[in-house]
Short mmCIF file of C-alpha atoms and ligand atoms in Angstrom, two decimals:
data_model
loop_
_atom_site.label_atom_id
_atom_site.label_comp_id
_atom_site.label_asym_id
_atom_site.label_seq_id
_atom_site.Cartn_x
_atom_site.Cartn_y
_atom_site.Cartn_z
CA UNK A 113 71.29 93.91 97.97
CA UNK A 114 70.74 96.59 95.35
CA UNK A 115 72.80 99.77 95.06
CA UNK A 116 71.50 102.78 93.17
CA UNK A 117 73.85 105.32 91.63
CA UNK A 118 71.43 108.20 91.41
CA UNK A 119 72.01 110.93 88.83
CA UNK A 120 75.53 110.07 87.73
CA UNK A 121 77.37 110.33 84.42
CA UNK A 122 78.33 107.08 82.77
CA UNK A 123 81.13 106.73 80.23
CA UNK A 124 82.83 103.74 78.66
CA UNK A 125 84.87 102.83 75.60
CA UNK A 126 81.79 102.27 73.45
CA UNK A 127 79.95 105.54 74.08
CA UNK A 128 80.92 108.51 71.95
CA UNK A 129 78.90 110.59 74.42
CA UNK A 130 78.56 110.17 78.18
CA UNK A 131 75.02 109.89 79.58
CA UNK A 132 73.41 111.24 82.74
CA UNK A 133 71.50 108.36 84.30
CA UNK A 134 70.29 106.40 87.30
CA UNK A 135 72.24 103.15 87.40
CA UNK A 136 70.99 100.22 89.48
CA UNK A 137 73.31 97.40 90.57
CA UNK A 138 71.76 94.18 91.78
CA UNK A 139 73.03 90.60 92.23
CA UNK A 140 76.50 91.57 91.08
CA UNK A 141 75.31 92.95 87.74
CA UNK A 142 74.29 96.24 86.20
CA UNK A 143 70.54 95.69 86.49
CA UNK A 144 69.10 98.89 85.03
CA UNK A 145 70.19 102.12 83.37
CA UNK A 146 67.55 104.84 82.94
CA UNK A 147 67.74 108.49 82.04
CA UNK A 148 68.33 110.79 85.03
CA UNK A 149 65.15 112.72 84.19
CA UNK A 150 63.06 109.65 85.11
CA UNK A 151 62.01 108.48 88.58
CA UNK A 152 64.89 106.45 90.06
CA UNK A 153 64.24 102.79 90.95
CA UNK A 154 64.16 101.67 94.60
CA UNK A 155 67.35 100.32 96.22
CA UNK A 156 68.80 99.37 99.62
CA UNK A 157 71.73 101.74 99.22
CA UNK A 158 71.63 105.03 97.34
CA UNK A 159 74.69 106.96 96.19
CA UNK A 160 73.54 110.40 95.23
CA UNK A 161 75.70 111.80 92.44
CA UNK A 162 73.75 115.03 91.81
CA UNK A 163 75.54 115.19 88.46
CA UNK A 164 78.92 115.49 90.19
CA UNK A 165 79.98 111.85 90.00
CA UNK A 166 80.79 109.52 87.13
CA UNK A 167 80.64 105.74 86.92
CA UNK A 168 83.07 104.09 84.53
CA UNK A 169 84.06 100.43 84.00
CA UNK A 170 86.78 99.09 86.29
CA UNK A 171 90.20 99.05 84.70
CA UNK A 172 91.85 95.85 83.55
CA UNK A 173 95.60 96.07 83.99
CA UNK A 174 96.45 93.70 81.15
CA UNK A 175 100.08 93.04 81.95
CA UNK A 176 101.80 93.18 85.29
CA UNK A 177 103.88 91.29 87.83
CA UNK A 178 102.11 92.40 90.99
CA UNK A 179 104.54 91.12 93.62
CA UNK A 180 107.31 93.12 91.96
CA UNK A 181 106.21 96.07 94.08
CA UNK A 182 108.70 94.48 96.49
CA UNK A 183 111.46 95.31 93.98
CA UNK A 184 110.35 98.85 93.24
CA UNK A 185 113.25 101.29 93.07
CA UNK A 186 115.92 98.63 92.59
CA UNK A 187 118.17 99.23 89.60
CA UNK A 188 116.62 102.44 88.40
CA UNK A 189 117.65 103.85 85.03
CA UNK A 190 119.17 100.78 83.37
CA UNK A 191 118.43 98.99 80.07
CA UNK A 192 116.14 95.94 80.25
CA UNK A 193 118.75 93.16 80.10
CA UNK A 194 121.18 94.84 82.49
CA UNK A 195 118.31 95.63 84.85
CA UNK A 196 116.98 92.06 84.79
CA UNK A 197 120.31 90.27 85.08
CA UNK A 198 122.04 92.45 87.67
CA UNK A 199 119.25 93.95 89.74
CA UNK A 200 116.06 91.93 89.45
CA UNK A 201 116.84 88.24 89.04
CA UNK A 202 119.31 87.99 92.00
CA UNK A 203 116.77 89.55 94.36
CA UNK A 204 113.88 87.50 92.94
CA UNK A 205 115.77 84.38 93.98
CA UNK A 206 115.14 85.40 97.58
CA UNK A 207 111.37 85.67 97.21
CA UNK A 208 109.37 83.09 99.19
CA UNK A 209 105.71 82.14 98.65
CA UNK A 210 104.79 84.28 101.66
CA UNK A 211 106.66 87.33 100.40
CA UNK A 212 104.91 86.99 97.05
CA UNK A 213 101.55 86.70 98.78
CA UNK A 214 102.02 89.90 100.78
CA UNK A 215 103.66 91.71 97.88
CA UNK A 216 100.70 90.86 95.65
CA UNK A 217 98.23 92.04 98.27
CA UNK A 218 100.12 95.31 98.63
CA UNK A 219 99.98 95.76 94.84
CA UNK A 220 96.26 95.08 95.01
CA UNK A 221 95.84 97.93 97.52
CA UNK A 222 97.41 100.27 94.96
CA UNK A 223 95.39 98.90 92.08
CA UNK A 224 92.04 98.99 93.87
CA UNK A 225 92.57 102.56 95.06
CA UNK A 226 93.21 103.62 91.47
CA UNK A 227 90.15 101.88 90.01
CA UNK A 228 91.58 98.59 88.77
CA UNK A 229 89.20 95.64 89.15
CA UNK A 230 91.21 92.99 87.31
CA UNK A 231 94.87 92.40 86.57
CA UNK A 232 96.78 90.00 84.33
CA UNK A 233 99.67 88.69 86.34
CA UNK A 234 102.70 86.68 85.30
CA UNK A 235 104.92 85.58 88.16
CA UNK A 236 105.63 82.54 90.28
CA UNK A 237 104.09 80.96 93.42
CA UNK A 238 100.84 81.76 91.66
CA UNK A 239 98.74 79.64 94.05
CA UNK A 240 99.50 82.26 96.68
CA UNK A 241 98.59 85.01 94.21
CA UNK A 242 95.31 83.23 93.48
CA UNK A 243 94.54 83.00 97.21
CA UNK A 244 95.24 86.74 97.60
CA UNK A 245 92.87 87.48 94.70
CA UNK A 246 90.07 85.24 95.99
CA UNK A 247 90.42 86.58 99.54
CA UNK A 248 90.01 90.16 98.35
CA UNK A 249 87.25 89.45 95.84
CA UNK A 250 89.25 90.96 93.00
CA UNK A 251 89.52 89.54 89.46
CA UNK A 252 92.73 88.34 87.85
CA UNK A 253 94.17 86.50 84.86
CA UNK A 254 97.01 84.42 86.23
CA UNK A 255 99.92 82.55 84.68
CA UNK A 256 103.12 81.08 85.95
CA UNK A 257 106.12 82.75 84.31
CA UNK A 258 107.95 79.84 82.64
CA UNK A 259 111.70 80.23 82.04
CA UNK A 260 114.58 77.88 81.21
CA UNK A 261 117.24 77.19 83.82
CA UNK A 262 118.54 74.09 85.54
CA UNK A 263 117.55 70.80 83.84
CA UNK A 264 113.88 70.02 84.40
CA UNK A 265 112.98 73.59 85.43
CA UNK A 266 110.80 74.31 82.38
CA UNK A 267 108.95 70.99 82.73
CA UNK A 268 108.28 71.65 86.41
CA UNK A 269 107.10 75.20 85.75
CA UNK A 270 104.76 74.04 82.99
CA UNK A 271 103.28 71.30 85.14
CA UNK A 272 102.91 73.85 87.96
CA UNK A 273 101.12 76.22 85.55
CA UNK A 274 98.77 73.40 84.46
CA UNK A 275 98.00 72.60 88.12
CA UNK A 276 97.22 76.28 88.65
CA UNK A 277 94.73 76.06 85.78
CA UNK A 278 93.16 72.88 87.17
CA UNK A 279 92.73 74.36 90.63
CA UNK A 280 91.88 77.98 89.91
CA UNK A 281 90.62 78.56 86.36
CA UNK A 282 87.07 79.90 86.63
CA UNK A 283 87.11 79.93 90.46
CA UNK A 284 84.20 82.01 91.80
CA UNK A 285 84.07 83.75 88.41
CA UNK A 286 87.08 85.78 89.53
CA UNK A 287 90.04 84.03 87.93
CA UNK A 288 91.11 82.91 84.47
CA UNK A 289 94.39 81.05 84.04
CA UNK A 290 96.78 81.21 81.08
CA UNK A 291 100.08 79.48 80.36
CA UNK A 292 102.97 81.93 80.81
CA UNK A 293 106.10 81.25 78.75
CA UNK A 294 108.19 84.27 79.74
CA UNK A 295 109.83 85.46 76.48
CA UNK A 296 111.70 84.23 73.37
CA UNK A 297 115.01 84.83 75.13
CA UNK A 298 114.13 82.73 78.18
CA UNK A 299 112.22 79.84 76.56
CA UNK A 300 113.83 77.78 73.74
CA UNK A 301 111.71 77.12 70.64
CA UNK A 302 111.18 73.39 71.37
CA UNK A 303 109.64 74.27 74.70
CA UNK A 304 107.54 77.03 73.17
CA UNK A 305 105.94 74.37 71.00
CA UNK A 306 105.26 72.04 73.89
CA UNK A 307 103.74 74.92 75.87
CA UNK A 308 101.46 76.01 73.02
CA UNK A 309 100.50 72.34 72.48
CA UNK A 310 99.59 72.12 76.16
CA UNK A 311 97.54 75.30 75.80
CA UNK A 312 95.58 73.73 72.92
CA UNK A 313 95.06 70.42 74.72
CA UNK A 314 93.83 72.13 77.87
CA UNK A 315 91.84 74.92 76.24
CA UNK A 316 93.98 77.64 77.81
CA UNK A 317 95.24 81.01 76.61
CA UNK A 318 98.91 82.01 76.55
CA UNK A 319 100.40 85.20 78.01
CA UNK A 320 103.85 85.99 76.58
CA UNK A 321 106.38 88.84 76.49
CA UNK A 322 107.18 89.48 72.82
CA UNK A 323 109.65 91.90 71.23
CA UNK A 324 109.92 94.35 74.08
CA UNK A 325 113.36 95.54 72.92
CA UNK A 326 115.23 95.99 69.64
CA UNK A 327 117.88 93.54 70.86
CA UNK A 328 115.20 90.89 71.22
CA UNK A 329 114.17 91.39 67.59
CA UNK A 330 117.82 91.23 66.43
CA UNK A 331 118.45 88.00 68.34
CA UNK A 332 115.21 86.26 67.44
CA UNK A 333 117.00 84.26 64.74
CA UNK A 334 114.04 84.46 62.36
CA UNK A 335 111.31 86.88 61.35
CA UNK A 336 108.64 87.61 63.98
CA UNK A 337 106.05 86.10 61.63
CA UNK A 338 108.03 82.86 61.39
CA UNK A 339 108.55 82.86 65.15
CA UNK A 340 104.84 83.25 65.83
CA UNK A 341 104.03 80.45 63.37
CA UNK A 342 106.74 78.06 64.45
CA UNK A 343 106.09 78.50 68.17
CA UNK A 344 102.41 77.63 67.73
CA UNK A 345 101.35 80.95 69.31
CA UNK A 346 98.95 81.63 66.42
CA UNK A 347 97.01 78.40 67.03
CA UNK A 348 96.28 78.52 70.75
CA UNK A 349 92.75 79.18 72.06
CA UNK A 350 94.07 82.72 72.56
CA UNK A 351 97.44 84.45 72.84
CA UNK A 352 98.23 87.75 74.50
CA UNK A 353 101.51 89.38 73.47
CA UNK A 354 102.77 91.88 76.02
CA UNK A 355 104.77 94.90 74.78
CA UNK A 356 105.17 94.06 71.04
CA UNK A 357 107.17 97.28 70.78
CA UNK A 358 109.18 95.93 67.83
CA UNK A 359 106.46 93.93 66.10
CA UNK A 360 105.81 95.35 62.64
CA UNK A 361 102.18 96.50 62.49
CA UNK A 362 101.90 94.95 59.02
CA UNK A 363 102.30 91.50 60.62
CA UNK A 364 99.22 89.35 60.01
CA UNK A 365 97.68 88.38 63.33
CA UNK A 366 94.69 86.04 63.57
CA UNK A 367 91.69 87.00 65.73
CA UNK A 368 92.88 84.94 68.69
CA UNK A 369 95.94 87.16 69.19
CA UNK A 370 95.82 90.41 71.14
CA UNK A 371 98.50 92.86 72.19
CA UNK A 372 99.18 94.73 75.41
CA UNK A 373 100.65 98.21 75.28
CA UNK A 374 102.76 99.21 78.30
CA UNK A 375 103.78 102.77 77.47
CA UNK A 376 105.26 103.88 80.81
CA UNK A 377 107.41 100.79 81.29
CA UNK A 378 108.62 100.93 77.68
CA UNK A 379 109.53 104.59 78.08
CA UNK A 380 111.25 104.13 81.42
CA UNK A 381 113.37 101.21 80.19
CA UNK A 382 114.11 103.04 76.93
CA UNK A 383 112.67 100.13 74.96
CA UNK A 384 110.99 102.20 72.26
CA UNK A 385 107.47 103.09 71.22
CA UNK A 386 104.96 100.52 70.00
CA UNK A 387 103.32 101.53 66.67
CA UNK A 388 99.93 101.73 68.34
CA UNK A 389 98.22 104.00 65.83
CA UNK A 390 98.79 101.51 63.02
CA UNK A 391 97.55 98.59 65.09
CA UNK A 392 94.39 100.52 66.02
CA UNK A 393 93.81 101.49 62.39
CA UNK A 394 93.98 97.79 61.52
CA UNK A 395 91.39 97.00 64.20
CA UNK A 396 93.75 94.87 66.32
CA UNK A 397 92.76 94.14 69.92
CA UNK A 398 95.17 96.20 72.01
CA UNK A 399 94.83 96.32 75.78
CA UNK A 400 96.73 98.48 78.24
CA UNK A 401 98.96 97.47 81.15
CA UNK A 402 101.45 98.91 83.59
CA UNK A 403 103.97 96.04 83.65
CA UNK A 404 105.60 95.46 87.04
CA UNK A 405 106.04 98.29 89.52
CA UNK A 406 109.80 97.94 89.34
CA UNK A 407 109.82 99.18 85.74
CA UNK A 408 106.96 101.71 85.75
CA UNK A 409 106.96 102.48 88.79
CA UNK A 410 103.18 102.95 89.21
CA UNK A 411 100.29 100.52 88.97
CA UNK A 412 97.97 103.30 87.91
CA UNK A 413 95.87 102.84 84.77
CA UNK A 414 94.92 106.54 84.66
CA UNK A 415 98.58 107.34 84.17
CA UNK A 416 98.83 104.64 81.51
CA UNK A 417 95.80 106.00 79.59
CA UNK A 418 97.07 109.56 79.61
CA UNK A 419 100.60 108.56 78.63
CA UNK A 420 99.39 106.32 75.80
CA UNK A 421 97.19 109.03 74.39
CA UNK A 422 99.81 111.80 74.59
CA UNK A 423 102.78 109.68 73.56
CA UNK A 424 101.42 108.64 70.18
CA UNK A 425 100.08 112.08 69.35
CA UNK A 426 103.57 113.47 69.88
CA UNK A 427 105.46 110.60 68.25
CA UNK A 428 103.33 110.67 65.08
CA UNK A 429 102.71 114.45 65.13
CA UNK A 430 99.02 113.72 64.88
CA UNK A 431 96.74 115.17 67.60
CA UNK A 432 93.79 113.17 66.31
CA UNK A 433 95.17 109.66 66.90
CA UNK A 434 94.73 107.46 70.01
CA UNK A 435 91.71 109.34 71.32
CA UNK A 436 90.51 109.49 74.92
CA UNK A 437 87.82 107.01 73.95
CA UNK A 438 90.43 104.65 72.43
CA UNK A 439 92.50 104.51 75.60
CA UNK A 440 89.45 104.19 77.83
CA UNK A 441 88.33 101.17 75.78
CA UNK A 442 91.86 99.69 75.84
CA UNK A 443 92.09 100.12 79.62
CA UNK A 444 88.78 98.37 80.27
CA UNK A 445 86.95 96.29 77.68
CA UNK A 446 89.92 95.20 75.53
CA UNK A 447 91.84 93.87 78.53
CA UNK A 448 88.82 91.95 79.76
CA UNK A 449 88.16 90.27 76.43
CA UNK A 450 91.86 89.57 75.78
CA UNK A 451 91.97 87.48 78.96
CA UNK A 452 88.66 85.65 78.63
CA UNK A 453 86.40 87.75 80.88
CA UNK A 454 82.98 88.07 79.27
CA UNK A 455 80.46 90.87 79.96
CA UNK A 456 83.09 93.01 81.61
CA UNK A 457 84.46 96.43 80.70
CA UNK A 458 81.37 98.28 79.48
CA UNK A 459 78.45 99.96 81.24
CA UNK A 460 75.62 97.80 79.91
CA UNK A 461 72.57 96.21 81.48
CA UNK A 462 73.28 92.60 82.39
CA UNK A 463 77.07 93.07 82.48
CA UNK A 464 79.14 92.57 85.63
CA UNK A 465 79.06 95.51 88.03
CA UNK A 466 82.82 96.04 87.99
CA UNK A 467 82.74 99.79 88.34
CA UNK A 468 84.71 102.84 89.41
CA UNK A 469 83.00 105.77 91.08
CA UNK A 470 84.72 109.03 90.13
CA UNK A 471 84.45 112.36 91.93
CA UNK A 472 83.72 115.15 89.43
CA UNK A 473 83.21 117.69 92.22
CA UNK A 474 86.73 119.02 91.79
CA UNK A 475 88.13 122.17 90.18
CA UNK A 476 89.66 120.29 87.24
CA UNK A 477 86.24 118.98 86.20
CA UNK A 478 84.60 122.41 85.87
CA UNK A 479 83.06 122.45 82.41
CA UNK A 480 82.56 118.70 82.16
CA UNK A 481 79.48 117.50 80.24
CA UNK A 482 78.16 114.56 78.20
CA UNK A 483 80.24 115.53 75.16
CA UNK A 484 83.61 115.89 76.84
CA UNK A 485 83.61 113.57 79.88
CA UNK A 486 85.97 110.93 78.41
CA UNK A 487 88.48 113.61 77.48
CA UNK A 488 88.22 115.20 80.94
CA UNK A 489 88.86 111.83 82.58
CA UNK A 490 91.88 110.99 80.42
CA UNK A 491 93.53 114.41 80.09
CA UNK A 492 92.55 116.24 83.30
CA UNK A 493 91.57 113.42 85.64
CA UNK A 494 93.73 111.14 87.72
CA UNK A 495 93.46 108.25 90.13
CA UNK A 496 93.12 110.81 92.93
CA UNK A 497 89.52 111.21 91.71
CA UNK A 498 88.55 107.59 92.54
CA UNK A 499 85.93 107.42 95.29
CA UNK A 500 85.30 103.71 95.11
CA UNK A 501 85.97 100.49 93.24
CA UNK A 502 83.25 97.86 92.98
CA UNK A 503 83.65 94.27 91.77
CA UNK A 504 80.61 92.07 91.12
CA UNK A 505 78.47 94.71 92.80
CA UNK A 506 80.51 94.73 95.99
CA UNK A 507 82.71 97.56 97.22
CA UNK A 508 86.33 96.39 97.45
CA UNK A 509 87.59 99.95 97.89
CA UNK A 510 85.53 102.86 99.16
CA UNK A 511 86.63 106.27 100.50
CA UNK A 512 90.11 105.11 101.44
CA UNK A 513 88.95 101.86 103.06
CA UNK A 514 89.27 98.26 101.92
CA UNK A 515 86.27 96.29 103.25
CA UNK A 516 87.74 92.88 102.35
CA UNK A 517 91.40 93.52 103.18
CA UNK A 518 93.47 94.45 106.23
CA UNK A 519 95.52 97.21 104.62
CA UNK A 520 97.59 97.89 107.71
CA UNK A 521 98.68 94.28 108.13
CA UNK A 522 99.41 93.98 104.40
CA UNK A 523 101.74 96.98 104.48
CA UNK A 524 103.57 95.70 107.56
CA UNK A 525 104.11 92.29 105.96
CA UNK A 526 105.12 93.78 102.60
CA UNK A 527 107.69 96.03 104.34
CA UNK A 528 109.11 93.02 106.17
CA UNK A 529 109.36 91.12 102.87
CA UNK A 530 111.12 94.03 101.20
CA UNK A 531 113.61 94.27 104.06
CA UNK A 532 114.28 90.55 103.92
CA UNK A 533 115.00 90.36 100.19
CA UNK A 534 117.22 93.46 100.10
CA UNK A 535 119.13 92.67 103.26
NI1 NI B 296 106.38 92.16 81.95
#
């Protein structure tokens, strides 16, 4: 089945100017893009934009813990370590595979309604997360969060993570799997090396929390450069470092290492401000993520784009840095490539039709044109403008409905899970 977006604007992180086009989606891909002045191609379904709709790439939320929506609102306004140890970890102990399944689905409802097509998730009971993802037809980069604890816990978690990779990596083109050592303060160095060795042996990427707080840097016991070398993180097939708030932007990073900026979570937990402008000047791959909903508290990439762009302008007193185009690229293409999804995150013929349909027929878009669309989206737009979210050419969210999900049941089950773990 072919869908035609007739007379719509397209924008992505590679276009300095938006274009007004007819865009044809067929067999899950962007099949054709032609100028809106030409005769539109034939299609089974036609969405008539009349110049009042935009199509942009689906967002890739490059670092989150989806099921943590069940913990939203617990332990507000506390520093990271206090928050984790007193408020989060005790409640997480009560999570069952079923609670995580329904919590993840509920997070997916939020993400889909705000234009996210893919999310990078680090948590546990990831088989259930994978089933939620496949059932919905969403895309995800999944890893099992590996932490030390009782004897044998790390070994079991690693073997569980490797099983996840064996069973789900590449499934239906929707899932990639990484290994997920949690952080330097939860995984001893010896284990870091065995995890990165396992990543090399199995051809897998690694997703890791690194230097989120100043305290983490102070307690690292060595320089970040030495840590990255000694842990083997620089020699994996690829490594994604979430947060990196306290990583010096002069640090040499090889091409296989990318960073994820989580501005709202870092601000809310008072963790500091990542030196994003310097990383971008150096040409580093920096993606954008929300982190879990218990430290953000939204799973909304529009909010993340706007915050990232404004935050660094203010912090560096430079209104030119971290442009609308920069954050749009970070929120889409950079996240996709960081986590091993090819041909995703740009509006290009032949690429996957992972798209967001945006309503420009609203007062705050008056004055929008080819030159300024990206800036309108980032500075004036919001997730309330999302009309639909398409993945592989199929609507997964459209006008408030979820064709592949039972939203009502998901919310009932997620509420029950929340009640059970906070009882
Ligand atoms: Ni995190």
